[in-house]
Amino acid sequence: MPLFHNNDFEIFVDPTGDTHNYYELEINALNTAWDLFVSKPYRNNNVVLNDWNITGLKSAVKVNGTINNPNDIDKGWVLEIAIPWAAYKTGYFHKNVPTDQFWRVNFSRVNWDHQITNGKYERKKDANGKLLHEYNWVWSSMGVINMHEPKNGLMFYFLRKHQKQKILLPFLKMIN
């Protein structure tokens, strides 16, 4: 079963802010990671490169409870992630650490409702036996239930260290 069909946390990073050639990382409570490179939004017949890997990725999960044990009540899980800048170094983006650049970034927590059947968890279904849709909590609302709309992600601006000059933020240029 694909990782996105489980409860997970997802990060979307678009270094150029043009909605093309962006990165996605998904991690679940078992600390299972799926990292991929997306050539363009799904609406534009994209190509997903599953063989792209975040070299040097560090992640750790702390579970407050037990995983896949329906005999107790869990409180949740916490995820810590460290992604090296070099992971974003590609043919079109050569700098390891961005300076004076906007990047589009977003975060999503995907949650599926489960029920206990015969002592095991399974995803909930509707009256017709179809799996219920997931819940998505996102840092920046996309306006639709679709994280693959990077043009709607938050804009991060990376400053040079100890920069004291005023910065003109070209939001209208980046948004339109």
Short mmCIF file of C-alpha atoms in Angstrom, two decimals:
data_model
loop_
_atom_site.label_atom_id
_atom_site.label_comp_id
_atom_site.label_asym_id
_atom_site.label_seq_id
_atom_site.Cartn_x
_atom_site.Cartn_y
_atom_site.Cartn_z
CA MET A 1 0.00 0.00 0.00
CA PRO A 2 1.44 3.41 -0.93
CA LEU A 3 2.61 5.51 2.01
CA PHE A 4 0.07 8.26 1.22
CA HIS A 5 -2.72 5.74 1.88
CA ASN A 6 -1.60 5.69 5.52
CA ASN A 7 -1.47 8.38 8.18
CA ASP A 8 1.63 10.42 7.44
CA PHE A 9 3.32 13.82 7.42
CA GLU A 10 4.26 15.37 4.08
CA ILE A 11 6.61 18.17 3.02
CA PHE A 12 6.46 19.89 -0.38
CA VAL A 13 9.37 22.08 -1.53
CA ASP A 14 9.44 24.09 -4.78
CA PRO A 15 12.81 25.92 -4.88
CA THR A 16 12.07 27.91 -8.04
CA GLY A 17 8.48 28.77 -7.14
CA ASP A 18 7.27 27.99 -10.66
CA THR A 19 5.20 24.88 -9.70
CA HIS A 20 7.50 22.64 -11.75
CA ASN A 21 10.32 20.41 -10.55
CA TYR A 22 9.35 20.25 -6.90
CA TYR A 23 10.15 17.77 -4.16
CA GLU A 24 7.94 15.77 -1.84
CA LEU A 25 8.78 13.83 1.30
CA GLU A 26 6.32 11.66 3.22
CA ILE A 27 7.03 9.93 6.54
CA ASN A 28 4.72 7.85 8.74
CA ALA A 29 4.77 6.86 12.43
CA LEU A 30 6.94 3.84 11.61
CA ASN A 31 9.56 6.30 10.28
CA THR A 32 9.05 4.92 6.78
CA ALA A 33 9.98 7.58 4.23
CA TRP A 34 9.00 8.11 0.61
CA ASP A 35 10.82 10.87 -1.24
CA LEU A 36 10.03 11.81 -4.80
CA PHE A 37 10.64 14.46 -7.42
CA VAL A 38 7.61 15.83 -9.28
CA SER A 39 8.27 17.35 -12.71
CA LYS A 40 5.06 19.42 -12.80
CA PRO A 41 1.66 19.51 -11.10
CA TYR A 42 -0.54 16.46 -11.60
CA ARG A 43 -3.04 18.56 -13.56
CA ASN A 44 -0.33 19.01 -16.25
CA ASN A 45 0.33 15.27 -16.85
CA ASN A 46 3.41 15.18 -14.67
CA VAL A 47 6.21 12.68 -14.37
CA VAL A 48 6.97 11.43 -10.85
CA LEU A 49 10.55 10.29 -10.26
CA ASN A 50 10.47 7.79 -7.42
CA ASP A 51 14.18 7.08 -7.80
CA TRP A 52 15.14 10.55 -6.48
CA ASN A 53 16.45 10.15 -2.94
CA ILE A 54 17.21 12.62 -0.18
CA THR A 55 20.81 11.70 0.49
CA GLY A 56 21.64 12.41 4.12
CA LEU A 57 18.02 12.59 5.31
CA LYS A 58 17.69 12.22 9.07
CA SER A 59 14.37 11.49 10.74
CA ALA A 60 13.18 10.20 14.08
CA VAL A 61 9.74 9.34 15.41
CA LYS A 62 8.54 9.29 19.01
CA VAL A 63 5.29 7.38 19.45
CA ASN A 64 3.20 8.16 22.52
CA GLY A 65 1.53 4.77 22.69
CA THR A 66 1.92 1.63 20.61
CA ILE A 67 1.66 1.17 16.87
CA ASN A 68 -0.97 -1.17 15.44
CA ASN A 69 -2.12 -2.38 18.86
CA PRO A 70 -5.86 -1.77 19.24
CA ASN A 71 -5.82 -2.96 22.87
CA ASP A 72 -4.72 0.42 24.23
CA ILE A 73 -5.31 4.11 23.61
CA ASP A 74 -2.56 6.05 21.85
CA LYS A 75 -1.91 9.77 22.30
CA GLY A 76 -0.07 10.48 19.04
CA TRP A 77 3.35 10.68 17.48
CA VAL A 78 6.03 13.30 16.94
CA LEU A 79 8.34 13.49 13.93
CA GLU A 80 11.66 15.31 13.64
CA ILE A 81 13.26 15.74 10.22
CA ALA A 82 16.60 17.13 9.02
CA ILE A 83 17.00 17.57 5.26
CA PRO A 84 20.44 18.65 4.01
CA TRP A 85 20.50 21.55 1.56
CA ALA A 86 22.51 19.39 -0.83
CA ALA A 87 19.40 17.25 -1.40
CA TYR A 88 17.95 20.09 -3.45
CA LYS A 89 21.02 20.48 -5.64
CA THR A 90 19.96 19.59 -9.18
CA GLY A 91 20.90 20.53 -12.71
CA TYR A 92 18.86 23.73 -12.56
CA PHE A 93 19.58 24.62 -8.93
CA HIS A 94 23.30 24.53 -8.15
CA LYS A 95 23.58 26.37 -4.85
CA ASN A 96 23.51 24.24 -1.71
CA VAL A 97 22.24 26.96 0.61
CA PRO A 98 19.72 29.43 -0.82
CA THR A 99 20.32 33.15 -0.36
CA ASP A 100 18.11 36.02 -1.47
CA GLN A 101 15.61 33.55 -2.92
CA PHE A 102 11.95 32.70 -2.53
CA TRP A 103 10.98 29.05 -2.21
CA ARG A 104 7.47 27.68 -2.00
CA VAL A 105 7.02 25.23 0.89
CA ASN A 106 4.04 23.51 2.43
CA PHE A 107 3.37 20.85 5.04
CA SER A 108 0.51 18.38 5.32
CA ARG A 109 -0.63 15.93 7.98
CA VAL A 110 -2.74 13.21 6.39
CA ASN A 111 -5.09 11.26 8.64
CA TRP A 112 -7.36 8.35 7.72
CA ASP A 113 -10.15 7.18 10.01
CA HIS A 114 -9.75 3.59 11.16
CA GLN A 115 -11.90 1.06 12.94
CA ILE A 116 -11.09 -2.19 14.72
CA THR A 117 -12.28 -5.32 12.96
CA ASN A 118 -11.42 -8.77 14.32
CA GLY A 119 -8.74 -7.24 16.55
CA LYS A 120 -7.00 -5.34 13.74
CA TYR A 121 -7.13 -1.79 12.41
CA GLU A 122 -8.66 -1.19 9.01
CA ARG A 123 -9.62 1.97 7.18
CA LYS A 124 -13.24 3.00 7.55
CA LYS A 125 -15.63 2.55 4.64
CA ASP A 126 -18.94 4.12 3.72
CA ALA A 127 -22.26 2.24 3.43
CA ASN A 128 -21.28 1.07 -0.09
CA GLY A 129 -17.94 -0.36 1.07
CA LYS A 130 -15.89 2.46 -0.46
CA LEU A 131 -12.96 3.78 1.60
CA LEU A 132 -13.68 7.12 3.27
CA HIS A 133 -11.56 10.09 2.23
CA GLU A 134 -8.66 11.22 4.37
CA TYR A 135 -8.44 14.39 6.43
CA ASN A 136 -5.69 16.85 5.52
CA TRP A 137 -4.31 19.45 7.89
CA VAL A 138 -2.06 21.84 6.02
CA TRP A 139 0.15 24.73 6.99
CA SER A 140 -1.04 26.89 4.11
CA SER A 141 -4.50 26.29 2.74
CA MET A 142 -4.46 25.28 -0.91
CA GLY A 143 -8.11 26.12 -1.49
CA VAL A 144 -8.66 22.54 -2.67
CA ILE A 145 -7.91 19.12 -1.22
CA ASN A 146 -4.83 18.69 -3.36
CA MET A 147 -1.31 19.34 -2.10
CA HIS A 148 -0.02 19.17 -5.66
CA GLU A 149 -0.84 22.81 -6.28
CA PRO A 150 2.55 24.25 -5.25
CA LYS A 151 1.62 27.70 -6.57
CA ASN A 152 -0.56 28.01 -3.47
CA GLY A 153 2.15 27.08 -0.97
CA LEU A 154 3.74 29.49 1.46
CA MET A 155 6.66 31.56 0.30
CA PHE A 156 9.89 31.35 2.27
CA TYR A 157 12.54 33.99 1.72
CA PHE A 158 16.11 33.01 2.56
CA LEU A 159 18.34 35.89 3.64
CA ARG A 160 22.08 36.12 3.62
CA LYS A 161 23.49 35.84 7.11
CA HIS A 162 23.54 39.17 9.00
CA GLN A 163 21.88 41.06 6.19
CA LYS A 164 20.95 44.59 7.33
CA GLN A 165 19.64 46.17 4.14
CA LYS A 166 15.95 46.55 3.38
CA ILE A 167 14.45 43.88 1.19
CA LEU A 168 11.74 44.51 -1.36
CA LEU A 169 9.44 41.53 -1.41
CA PRO A 170 8.10 41.01 -4.93
CA PHE A 171 4.98 39.16 -3.79
CA LEU A 172 2.82 40.16 -6.72
CA LYS A 173 5.42 38.95 -9.17
CA MET A 174 5.74 35.59 -7.37
CA ILE A 175 2.02 35.09 -6.83
CA ASN A 176 0.79 35.85 -10.36
#
